[in-house]
DNA sequence: GTCTATAATCAGATAGAC
DNA sequence: GTCTATCTGATTATAGAC
């Protein structure tokens, strides 16, 4: 199994190629089309991964939704695992952009809440890929993916800094290991409670987000 | 798709048959063997469902672990979904037994914590089946399974009563919809944070349980 | 790179002898 | 009911023409 170009960077492969050529900021028309197609593939994959999960999603479905042949898709991504990894890399890129857009002077607790809100909104919008943590093949593919690991580490360090700040300020329980706090926040991205509440149909998306956000930070006991 | 006998009741089919015969409490030796085999199948399925998840588990693996042919397994359970449902019914039966064993005079909050502790211990022990909530075929099989629905409803009503009590006593945030509280508690049975913390290797199982229990009831903010 | 067509594999489910 | 052997269909992945 080899890496597809898109795995090495959040930006599509074709853009990278033109950059290596020392070319201008304007890539060729053909390259733009390829870049757009690759983005379309990843976007469909992301949506289907969110809707059906990795195991239930088939490569045929992704190709059909994009409107290309399956063999063409395999020219871009050498395996289903690599495709899923590309989806994760894309989402991680969006997450990093969001993190960078946050006002730097806000309290650490508010930064953490903003991150969790963003992740939950993405899940409710059907754009958060859900990958089975038990699949060791997929795990291996992710662990060998530099772009994924780099993005995950950068995000984790940024969030980890806020966790330590919040603990120092008494806004987060200082007895909790920071790593446990980080995992608890990340877990909101795949919290089944969101879908259950959505299926119950009694609350709007923003109400669900605030509800789960409250139980996450204040607990069931409440503030 | 038809129901296998074991789906209609938490007790194995063979025991039920002997009961219908008006027979004595002592079933025949042959019936005991069948009952034991069926229990062995469900137990292996439960373990493999916990270890690999529904999609990655194969019926061949279950049969191999029990030491029987796959075709024999299909004499007991008419589909993979029914087998998974039987595993859920078994676990629900254990849960009901645990609920019944709790002292009736304990505070509602303590009852809820005990339930969550029990679920998390089961997961850490590798005996909590993990079923993908997105698989609609599996969902349908569960929803048509009377034993599953009955068991789930009984447990939910019992726990729901404690939730309302705890809210009336101010031990649980009364602003939270009871159904959201119930879902939040149930979600601890498949919380990925447990596995992540276990993989991190820094804490014992009981420490992990108390850690997650604390974040569940007191939140990240802490008590 | 994209396509049609197909290989290769695997897993759920079944047939039929015993 | 259990077994061996097989069917059936779906899915990942590839070959080769254009």
Short mmCIF file of C-alpha atoms (C1' of nucleotides) in Angstrom, two decimals:
data_model
loop_
_atom_site.label_atom_id
_atom_site.label_comp_id
_atom_site.label_asym_id
_atom_site.label_seq_id
_atom_site.Cartn_x
_atom_site.Cartn_y
_atom_site.Cartn_z
CA UNK A 1 0.00 0.00 0.00
CA UNK A 2 1.46 3.32 -1.06
CA UNK A 3 0.55 6.84 -0.14
CA UNK A 4 -1.54 8.85 -2.50
CA UNK A 5 -0.26 12.39 -3.06
CA UNK A 6 -3.11 13.92 -1.15
CA UNK A 7 -1.98 12.09 2.00
CA UNK A 8 1.23 14.06 2.26
CA UNK A 9 -0.40 17.40 2.65
CA UNK A 10 -3.79 18.92 3.35
CA UNK A 11 -3.55 20.61 -0.03
CA UNK A 12 -4.33 18.42 -3.06
CA UNK A 13 -1.47 16.83 -4.91
CA UNK A 14 -1.85 18.79 -8.08
CA UNK A 15 -1.35 22.11 -6.37
CA UNK A 16 1.81 20.76 -4.81
CA UNK A 17 3.15 19.63 -8.15
CA UNK A 18 2.76 23.05 -9.71
CA UNK A 19 4.46 24.57 -6.70
CA UNK A 20 7.42 22.24 -7.09
CA UNK A 21 7.74 23.34 -10.68
CA UNK A 22 8.41 26.81 -9.37
CA UNK A 23 5.37 27.79 -11.37
CA UNK A 24 3.17 30.81 -10.87
CA UNK A 25 0.30 31.04 -8.38
CA UNK A 26 -2.08 30.26 -11.23
CA UNK A 27 -2.06 26.53 -11.98
CA UNK A 28 -3.00 25.28 -15.39
CA UNK A 29 -6.62 24.73 -16.24
CA UNK A 30 -6.08 21.01 -16.36
CA UNK A 31 -4.44 20.99 -12.97
CA UNK A 32 -7.34 22.97 -11.55
CA UNK A 33 -9.78 20.41 -12.85
CA UNK A 34 -7.82 17.59 -11.28
CA UNK A 35 -7.59 19.43 -8.03
CA UNK A 36 -11.31 20.07 -8.06
CA UNK A 37 -12.04 16.42 -8.82
CA UNK A 38 -9.83 15.23 -6.04
CA UNK A 39 -11.54 17.61 -3.66
CA UNK A 40 -14.90 16.34 -4.83
CA UNK A 41 -13.85 12.76 -4.14
CA UNK A 42 -12.69 13.60 -0.64
CA UNK A 43 -15.83 15.58 0.07
CA UNK A 44 -18.10 12.73 -1.00
CA UNK A 45 -16.03 10.31 1.02
CA UNK A 46 -16.28 12.56 4.05
CA UNK A 47 -20.04 12.77 3.74
CA UNK A 48 -20.50 9.04 3.25
CA UNK A 49 -18.10 8.22 6.08
CA UNK A 50 -20.21 10.40 8.33
CA UNK A 51 -23.46 8.89 7.13
CA UNK A 52 -22.61 5.19 7.01
CA UNK A 53 -19.28 4.73 8.70
CA UNK A 54 -16.14 3.24 7.21
CA UNK A 55 -17.25 -0.36 7.01
CA UNK A 56 -20.66 0.26 5.47
CA UNK A 57 -19.34 2.75 2.96
CA UNK A 58 -18.27 1.24 -0.37
CA UNK A 59 -15.82 2.68 -2.84
CA UNK A 60 -18.44 2.20 -5.55
CA UNK A 61 -20.74 4.59 -3.73
CA UNK A 62 -18.10 7.26 -3.53
CA UNK A 63 -17.24 6.95 -7.20
CA UNK A 64 -20.91 6.96 -8.18
CA UNK A 65 -21.60 10.09 -6.13
CA UNK A 66 -18.70 11.91 -7.75
CA UNK A 67 -19.75 10.62 -11.15
CA UNK A 68 -16.54 8.84 -12.10
CA UNK A 69 -15.52 5.23 -12.53
CA UNK A 70 -14.17 3.36 -9.59
CA UNK A 71 -10.91 2.71 -11.40
CA UNK A 72 -10.45 6.45 -11.79
CA UNK A 73 -10.84 6.94 -8.08
CA UNK A 74 -8.12 4.38 -7.47
CA UNK A 75 -5.78 6.52 -9.57
CA UNK A 76 -6.09 9.14 -6.86
CA UNK A 77 -6.22 6.98 -3.75
CA UNK A 78 -4.56 3.62 -3.67
CA UNK A 79 -6.88 2.05 -1.14
CA UNK A 80 -10.09 2.59 0.76
CA UNK A 81 -8.06 3.23 3.90
CA UNK A 82 -6.05 5.94 2.18
CA UNK A 83 -9.26 7.55 1.02
CA UNK A 84 -10.59 7.60 4.56
CA UNK A 85 -7.30 9.00 5.77
CA UNK A 86 -7.55 11.77 3.18
CA UNK A 87 -10.98 12.63 4.54
CA UNK A 88 -9.55 12.84 8.04
CA UNK A 89 -6.69 15.00 6.82
CA UNK A 90 -9.15 17.35 5.18
CA UNK A 91 -11.23 17.63 8.35
CA UNK A 92 -8.09 18.16 10.39
CA UNK A 93 -7.16 20.98 8.05
CA UNK A 94 -10.52 22.60 8.63
CA UNK A 95 -10.06 22.15 12.35
CA UNK A 96 -6.66 23.83 12.24
CA UNK A 97 -8.12 26.73 10.29
CA UNK A 98 -10.84 27.07 12.89
CA UNK A 99 -8.34 26.95 15.73
CA UNK A 100 -6.29 29.64 14.05
CA UNK A 101 -9.36 31.82 13.63
CA UNK A 102 -10.14 31.92 17.34
CA UNK A 103 -9.32 35.20 19.13
CA UNK A 104 -6.05 34.68 20.92
CA UNK A 105 -7.05 36.66 23.99
CA UNK A 106 -10.15 34.69 24.95
CA UNK A 107 -10.16 32.67 28.19
CA UNK A 108 -8.86 29.12 27.77
CA UNK A 109 -12.17 27.62 28.84
CA UNK A 110 -13.99 29.52 26.12
CA UNK A 111 -11.52 28.32 23.54
CA UNK A 112 -12.13 24.73 24.59
CA UNK A 113 -15.88 25.19 24.45
CA UNK A 114 -15.61 26.76 21.02
CA UNK A 115 -13.64 23.76 19.75
CA UNK A 116 -16.17 21.29 21.10
CA UNK A 117 -19.03 23.31 19.65
CA UNK A 118 -17.33 23.26 16.27
CA UNK A 119 -16.81 19.50 16.34
CA UNK A 120 -20.38 18.80 17.37
CA UNK A 121 -21.75 21.12 14.70
CA UNK A 122 -19.69 19.27 12.13
CA UNK A 123 -21.09 15.95 13.29
CA UNK A 124 -24.66 17.17 13.27
CA UNK A 125 -24.08 18.54 9.77
CA UNK A 126 -23.07 15.06 8.62
CA UNK A 127 -19.51 16.06 7.84
CA UNK A 128 -17.59 14.30 10.57
CA UNK A 129 -16.16 11.00 9.32
CA UNK A 130 -16.76 8.14 11.71
CA UNK A 131 -14.00 5.58 11.63
CA UNK A 132 -14.10 2.37 13.68
CA UNK A 133 -11.33 2.54 16.25
CA UNK A 134 -11.15 -1.27 16.28
CA UNK A 135 -10.09 -1.66 12.64
CA UNK A 136 -6.37 -2.23 12.91
CA UNK A 137 -5.75 -1.92 9.17
CA UNK A 138 -7.28 1.53 9.14
CA UNK A 139 -5.41 2.43 12.28
CA UNK A 140 -2.14 1.46 10.66
CA UNK A 141 -2.93 3.51 7.57
CA UNK A 142 -3.63 6.57 9.73
CA UNK A 143 -0.53 6.07 11.82
CA UNK A 144 1.63 5.98 8.70
CA UNK A 145 0.06 9.11 7.33
CA UNK A 146 2.35 12.04 8.04
CA UNK A 147 -0.22 14.71 7.23
CA UNK A 148 -2.68 13.13 9.62
CA UNK A 149 -0.21 12.74 12.43
CA UNK A 150 1.17 16.24 11.97
CA UNK A 151 -2.29 17.79 11.92
CA UNK A 152 -3.43 15.79 14.90
CA UNK A 153 -0.34 16.70 16.87
CA UNK A 154 -0.57 20.40 16.11
CA UNK A 155 -4.22 20.52 17.09
CA UNK A 156 -3.59 18.47 20.21
CA UNK A 157 -0.76 20.70 21.38
CA UNK A 158 -2.82 23.81 20.89
CA UNK A 159 -5.80 22.35 22.72
CA UNK A 160 -3.53 20.84 25.35
CA UNK A 161 -2.16 24.28 26.10
CA UNK A 162 -5.64 25.61 26.72
CA UNK A 163 -6.41 22.64 28.96
CA UNK A 164 -3.42 23.38 31.16
CA UNK A 165 -4.31 27.06 31.27
CA UNK A 166 -7.90 26.29 32.20
CA UNK A 167 -6.72 23.96 34.92
CA UNK A 168 -4.35 26.59 36.29
CA UNK A 169 -7.23 29.06 36.36
CA UNK A 170 -9.51 26.59 38.13
CA UNK A 171 -11.93 26.44 35.20
CA UNK A 172 -11.14 22.75 34.62
CA UNK A 173 -10.67 20.20 37.38
CA UNK A 174 -6.93 20.18 38.00
CA UNK A 175 -7.06 16.63 39.34
CA UNK A 176 -7.91 15.29 35.89
CA UNK A 177 -4.94 14.20 33.79
CA UNK A 178 -4.77 16.60 30.82
CA UNK A 179 -4.70 13.65 28.44
CA UNK A 180 -8.01 12.42 29.86
CA UNK A 181 -9.50 15.87 29.34
CA UNK A 182 -8.22 15.92 25.76
CA UNK A 183 -9.72 12.51 25.01
CA UNK A 184 -13.01 13.55 26.58
CA UNK A 185 -13.17 16.60 24.32
CA UNK A 186 -12.24 14.63 21.21
CA UNK A 187 -14.88 12.05 22.04
CA UNK A 188 -17.59 14.70 21.56
CA UNK A 189 -16.83 14.46 17.84
CA UNK A 190 -18.34 10.98 17.75
CA UNK A 191 -20.75 11.16 20.66
CA UNK A 192 -23.78 8.99 19.85
CA UNK A 193 -25.87 11.15 22.18
CA UNK A 194 -25.95 13.81 19.47
CA UNK A 195 -27.56 11.48 16.95
CA UNK A 196 -29.94 10.02 19.50
CA UNK A 197 -31.16 13.45 20.52
CA UNK A 198 -31.48 14.44 16.89
CA UNK A 199 -33.50 11.32 16.16
CA UNK A 200 -35.72 12.06 19.15
CA UNK A 201 -36.62 15.26 17.32
CA UNK A 202 -37.37 17.31 20.41
CA UNK A 203 -34.50 19.78 20.07
CA UNK A 204 -32.85 21.90 17.44
CA UNK A 205 -29.23 21.34 16.50
CA UNK A 206 -28.03 24.31 18.51
CA UNK A 207 -30.05 23.18 21.51
CA UNK A 208 -28.49 19.74 21.28
CA UNK A 209 -25.05 21.27 21.10
CA UNK A 210 -25.57 23.41 24.16
CA UNK A 211 -27.12 20.48 26.01
CA UNK A 212 -24.19 18.16 25.41
CA UNK A 213 -21.74 20.99 25.95
CA UNK A 214 -23.28 21.54 29.36
CA UNK A 215 -23.08 17.89 30.35
CA UNK A 216 -19.51 17.78 29.10
CA UNK A 217 -18.19 20.70 31.12
CA UNK A 218 -20.66 20.91 34.01
CA UNK A 219 -21.60 17.25 34.20
CA UNK A 220 -25.03 15.77 34.79
CA UNK A 221 -25.04 17.42 38.20
CA UNK A 222 -25.06 20.81 36.51
CA UNK A 223 -23.44 24.15 37.27
CA UNK B 1 -35.38 -13.29 8.15
CA UNK B 2 -36.98 -15.17 11.03
CA UNK B 3 -36.35 -15.05 14.73
CA UNK B 4 -34.23 -17.66 16.31
CA UNK B 5 -35.71 -19.11 19.50
CA UNK B 6 -33.17 -17.41 21.67
CA UNK B 7 -34.42 -14.02 20.50
CA UNK B 8 -37.80 -14.41 22.12
CA UNK B 9 -36.54 -14.63 25.65
CA UNK B 10 -33.36 -13.98 27.63
CA UNK B 11 -33.40 -17.67 28.54
CA UNK B 12 -32.12 -20.06 25.88
CA UNK B 13 -34.64 -21.73 23.62
CA UNK B 14 -34.10 -25.23 24.85
CA UNK B 15 -35.00 -24.36 28.42
CA UNK B 16 -38.17 -22.80 27.18
CA UNK B 17 -39.10 -25.88 25.21
CA UNK B 18 -38.81 -28.15 28.20
CA UNK B 19 -40.88 -25.70 30.20
CA UNK B 20 -43.62 -25.74 27.59
CA UNK B 21 -43.72 -29.50 27.80
CA UNK B 22 -44.77 -29.10 31.38
CA UNK B 23 -41.66 -31.06 32.18
CA UNK B 24 -39.72 -31.08 35.43
CA UNK B 25 -37.10 -28.56 36.43
CA UNK B 26 -34.47 -31.02 35.23
CA UNK B 27 -34.19 -30.87 31.45
CA UNK B 28 -32.90 -33.82 29.53
CA UNK B 29 -29.19 -34.29 29.13
CA UNK B 30 -29.47 -33.59 25.43
CA UNK B 31 -31.37 -30.38 26.04
CA UNK B 32 -28.75 -29.30 28.55
CA UNK B 33 -26.05 -29.80 25.97
CA UNK B 34 -27.92 -27.76 23.43
CA UNK B 35 -28.56 -25.04 25.92
CA UNK B 36 -24.92 -24.99 26.89
CA UNK B 37 -23.86 -24.83 23.25
CA UNK B 38 -26.21 -21.99 22.51
CA UNK B 39 -24.89 -20.13 25.53
CA UNK B 40 -21.35 -20.75 24.33
CA UNK B 41 -22.18 -19.31 20.92
CA UNK B 42 -23.67 -16.18 22.42
CA UNK B 43 -20.76 -15.78 24.79
CA UNK B 44 -18.20 -16.02 22.01
CA UNK B 45 -20.24 -13.62 19.92
CA UNK B 46 -20.41 -11.18 22.80
CA UNK B 47 -16.66 -11.31 23.29
CA UNK B 48 -15.88 -10.90 19.60
CA UNK B 49 -18.44 -8.12 19.22
CA UNK B 50 -16.71 -6.29 22.02
CA UNK B 51 -13.25 -6.92 20.61
CA UNK B 52 -13.79 -6.27 16.91
CA UNK B 53 -17.19 -4.71 16.51
CA UNK B 54 -20.09 -6.00 14.46
CA UNK B 55 -18.68 -5.29 11.02
CA UNK B 56 -15.24 -6.73 11.57
CA UNK B 57 -16.52 -9.83 13.33
CA UNK B 58 -17.20 -12.77 11.02
CA UNK B 59 -19.58 -15.63 11.63
CA UNK B 60 -16.72 -17.98 10.80
CA UNK B 61 -14.75 -16.65 13.73
CA UNK B 62 -17.59 -17.21 16.14
CA UNK B 63 -18.13 -20.76 14.91
CA UNK B 64 -14.41 -21.49 15.06
CA UNK B 65 -14.13 -20.19 18.61
CA UNK B 66 -17.03 -22.35 19.73
CA UNK B 67 -15.63 -25.29 17.82
CA UNK B 68 -18.58 -25.95 15.54
CA UNK B 69 -19.26 -25.54 11.84
CA UNK B 70 -20.72 -22.33 10.56
CA UNK B 71 -23.75 -24.17 9.21
CA UNK B 72 -24.46 -25.46 12.70
CA UNK B 73 -24.39 -21.97 14.07
CA UNK B 74 -26.98 -20.95 11.49
CA UNK B 75 -29.30 -23.63 12.89
CA UNK B 76 -29.39 -21.59 16.08
CA UNK B 77 -29.37 -18.06 14.69
CA UNK B 78 -30.80 -17.31 11.31
CA UNK B 79 -28.56 -14.36 10.57
CA UNK B 80 -25.55 -12.45 11.80
CA UNK B 81 -27.86 -9.69 12.94
CA UNK B 82 -29.93 -12.10 15.01
CA UNK B 83 -26.76 -13.40 16.61
CA UNK B 84 -25.74 -9.90 17.57
CA UNK B 85 -29.21 -9.27 18.91
CA UNK B 86 -28.96 -12.39 21.03
CA UNK B 87 -25.74 -11.06 22.49
CA UNK B 88 -27.46 -7.80 23.33
CA UNK B 89 -30.37 -9.67 24.92
CA UNK B 90 -27.95 -11.64 27.06
CA UNK B 91 -26.19 -8.49 28.23
CA UNK B 92 -29.52 -6.83 28.91
CA UNK B 93 -30.44 -9.82 31.04
CA UNK B 94 -27.27 -9.37 33.05
CA UNK B 95 -28.03 -5.70 33.40
CA UNK B 96 -31.51 -6.40 34.68
CA UNK B 97 -30.10 -8.84 37.21
CA UNK B 98 -27.66 -6.21 38.36
CA UNK B 99 -30.39 -3.59 38.63
CA UNK B 100 -32.48 -5.96 40.71
CA UNK B 101 -29.54 -6.66 43.01
CA UNK B 102 -29.12 -3.02 43.98
CA UNK B 103 -30.32 -2.05 47.48
CA UNK B 104 -33.70 -0.41 47.07
CA UNK B 105 -33.10 2.20 49.75
CA UNK B 106 -29.96 3.80 48.31
CA UNK B 107 -30.09 7.39 47.04
CA UNK B 108 -31.08 7.68 43.39
CA UNK B 109 -27.77 9.29 42.46
CA UNK B 110 -25.87 6.35 43.89
CA UNK B 111 -28.03 3.92 41.94
CA UNK B 112 -27.23 5.77 38.73
CA UNK B 113 -23.53 5.80 39.48
CA UNK B 114 -23.61 2.10 40.24
CA UNK B 115 -25.23 1.39 36.89
CA UNK B 116 -22.66 3.42 35.00
CA UNK B 117 -19.84 1.75 36.91
CA UNK B 118 -21.23 -1.63 35.99
CA UNK B 119 -21.48 -0.76 32.29
CA UNK B 120 -17.96 0.63 32.15
CA UNK B 121 -16.54 -2.38 33.97
CA UNK B 122 -18.23 -4.63 31.43
CA UNK B 123 -16.69 -2.66 28.59
CA UNK B 124 -13.23 -2.72 30.09
CA UNK B 125 -13.60 -6.46 30.61
CA UNK B 126 -14.25 -6.88 26.89
CA UNK B 127 -17.79 -8.09 27.36
CA UNK B 128 -19.79 -5.17 26.06
CA UNK B 129 -20.86 -5.74 22.44
CA UNK B 130 -20.25 -2.72 20.25
CA UNK B 131 -22.81 -2.40 17.48
CA UNK B 132 -22.65 0.33 14.83
CA UNK B 133 -25.64 2.60 15.29
CA UNK B 134 -25.55 3.48 11.59
CA UNK B 135 -26.28 -0.02 10.30
CA UNK B 136 -29.98 0.12 9.50
CA UNK B 137 -30.28 -3.62 8.91
CA UNK B 138 -28.99 -4.32 12.38
CA UNK B 139 -31.20 -1.60 13.80
CA UNK B 140 -34.23 -3.19 12.21
CA UNK B 141 -33.31 -6.60 13.60
CA UNK B 142 -33.02 -5.15 17.09
CA UNK B 143 -36.27 -3.22 16.80
CA UNK B 144 -38.12 -6.37 15.81
CA UNK B 145 -36.66 -8.31 18.69
CA UNK B 146 -39.21 -8.45 21.48
CA UNK B 147 -36.80 -9.66 24.13
CA UNK B 148 -34.44 -6.81 23.35
CA UNK B 149 -37.14 -4.16 23.37
CA UNK B 150 -38.72 -5.52 26.55
CA UNK B 151 -35.40 -5.69 28.35
CA UNK B 152 -34.38 -2.25 27.17
CA UNK B 153 -37.70 -0.76 28.21
CA UNK B 154 -37.66 -2.32 31.64
CA UNK B 155 -34.13 -1.13 32.32
CA UNK B 156 -34.88 2.31 30.95
CA UNK B 157 -37.96 2.76 33.11
CA UNK B 158 -36.09 1.72 36.20
CA UNK B 159 -33.19 4.04 35.46
CA UNK B 160 -35.56 6.77 34.33
CA UNK B 161 -37.25 6.65 37.72
CA UNK B 162 -33.93 7.20 39.45
CA UNK B 163 -33.15 10.08 37.12
CA UNK B 164 -36.38 11.86 38.04
CA UNK B 165 -35.76 11.22 41.71
CA UNK B 166 -32.23 12.54 41.49
CA UNK B 167 -33.48 15.63 39.69
CA UNK B 168 -36.14 16.22 42.33
CA UNK B 169 -33.45 15.95 45.01
CA UNK B 170 -31.16 18.35 43.18
CA UNK B 171 -28.50 15.72 42.63
CA UNK B 172 -28.96 15.90 38.85
CA UNK B 173 -29.50 19.11 36.89
CA UNK B 174 -33.28 19.46 36.68
CA UNK B 175 -33.00 21.54 33.53
CA UNK B 176 -31.73 18.55 31.56
CA UNK B 177 -34.42 16.52 29.79
CA UNK B 178 -34.50 13.10 31.47
CA UNK B 179 -34.14 11.42 28.10
CA UNK B 180 -30.89 13.30 27.50
CA UNK B 181 -29.62 12.15 30.86
CA UNK B 182 -30.57 8.57 30.06
CA UNK B 183 -28.77 8.68 26.71
CA UNK B 184 -25.73 10.22 28.35
CA UNK B 185 -25.59 7.38 30.85
CA UNK B 186 -26.10 4.71 28.19
CA UNK B 187 -23.35 6.26 26.09
CA UNK B 188 -20.82 5.41 28.79
CA UNK B 189 -21.21 1.78 27.71
CA UNK B 190 -19.45 2.56 24.43
CA UNK B 191 -17.34 5.52 25.44
CA UNK B 192 -14.09 5.42 23.45
CA UNK B 193 -12.37 7.36 26.22
CA UNK B 194 -12.25 4.16 28.24
CA UNK B 195 -10.26 2.33 25.59
CA UNK B 196 -8.01 5.30 24.91
CA UNK B 197 -7.14 5.63 28.58
CA UNK B 198 -6.59 1.89 28.80
CA UNK B 199 -4.26 2.02 25.79
CA UNK B 200 -2.39 4.91 27.36
CA UNK B 201 -1.55 2.48 30.14
CA UNK B 202 -1.25 5.09 32.86
CA UNK B 203 -4.23 4.03 34.94
CA UNK B 204 -5.81 0.89 36.30
CA UNK B 205 -9.27 -0.16 35.22
CA UNK B 206 -10.85 1.06 38.43
CA UNK B 207 -9.03 4.37 38.17
CA UNK B 208 -10.31 4.80 34.62
CA UNK B 209 -13.84 4.04 35.76
CA UNK B 210 -13.74 6.61 38.55
CA UNK B 211 -12.15 9.15 36.22
CA UNK B 212 -14.83 8.87 33.57
CA UNK B 213 -17.53 8.60 36.22
CA UNK B 214 -16.34 11.90 37.62
CA UNK B 215 -16.36 13.66 34.26
CA UNK B 216 -19.79 12.20 33.56
CA UNK B 217 -21.49 13.44 36.71
CA UNK B 218 -19.32 16.38 37.76
CA UNK B 219 -18.13 17.44 34.32
CA UNK B 220 -14.67 18.56 33.30
CA UNK B 221 -15.09 21.52 35.64
CA UNK B 222 -15.15 19.15 38.58
CA UNK B 223 -17.11 19.05 41.82
"C1'" DG C 1 -6.70 9.97 -16.33
"C1'" DT C 2 -10.90 7.98 -17.51
"C1'" DC C 3 -13.41 4.30 -18.92
"C1'" DT C 4 -15.40 -0.77 -19.37
"C1'" DA C 5 -14.69 -5.09 -17.99
"C1'" DT C 6 -12.88 -8.32 -14.97
"C1'" DA C 7 -10.01 -10.49 -11.63
"C1'" DA C 8 -9.57 -12.02 -6.83
"C1'" DT C 9 -11.22 -12.41 -2.47
"C1'" DC C 10 -14.05 -12.71 1.13
"C1'" DA C 11 -18.22 -13.32 3.98
"C1'" DG C 12 -23.02 -14.42 4.65
"C1'" DA C 13 -25.99 -18.03 3.85
"C1'" DT C 14 -27.53 -22.74 2.16
"C1'" DA C 15 -27.76 -27.86 0.29
"C1'" DG C 16 -27.72 -32.29 1.31
"C1'" DA C 17 -25.53 -36.37 3.39
"C1'" DC C 18 -25.22 -38.42 7.91
"C1'" DG D 1 -28.12 -30.84 14.68
"C1'" DT D 2 -23.78 -31.28 12.77
"C1'" DC D 3 -20.83 -31.68 9.15
"C1'" DT D 4 -18.41 -30.74 4.33
"C1'" DA D 5 -18.86 -28.47 0.36
"C1'" DT D 6 -20.86 -24.99 -2.19
"C1'" DC D 7 -23.56 -21.04 -3.71
"C1'" DT D 8 -24.34 -16.21 -4.06
"C1'" DG D 9 -23.48 -11.68 -3.90
"C1'" DA D 10 -20.84 -7.87 -2.68
"C1'" DT D 11 -16.39 -5.48 -2.52
"C1'" DT D 12 -11.73 -4.27 -3.08
"C1'" DA D 13 -8.62 -3.77 -6.54
"C1'" DT D 14 -6.62 -4.10 -11.30
"C1'" DA D 15 -5.94 -4.71 -16.66
"C1'" DG D 16 -5.94 -2.73 -20.81
"C1'" DA D 17 -8.13 0.10 -24.47
"C1'" DC D 18 -8.75 5.03 -25.54
#
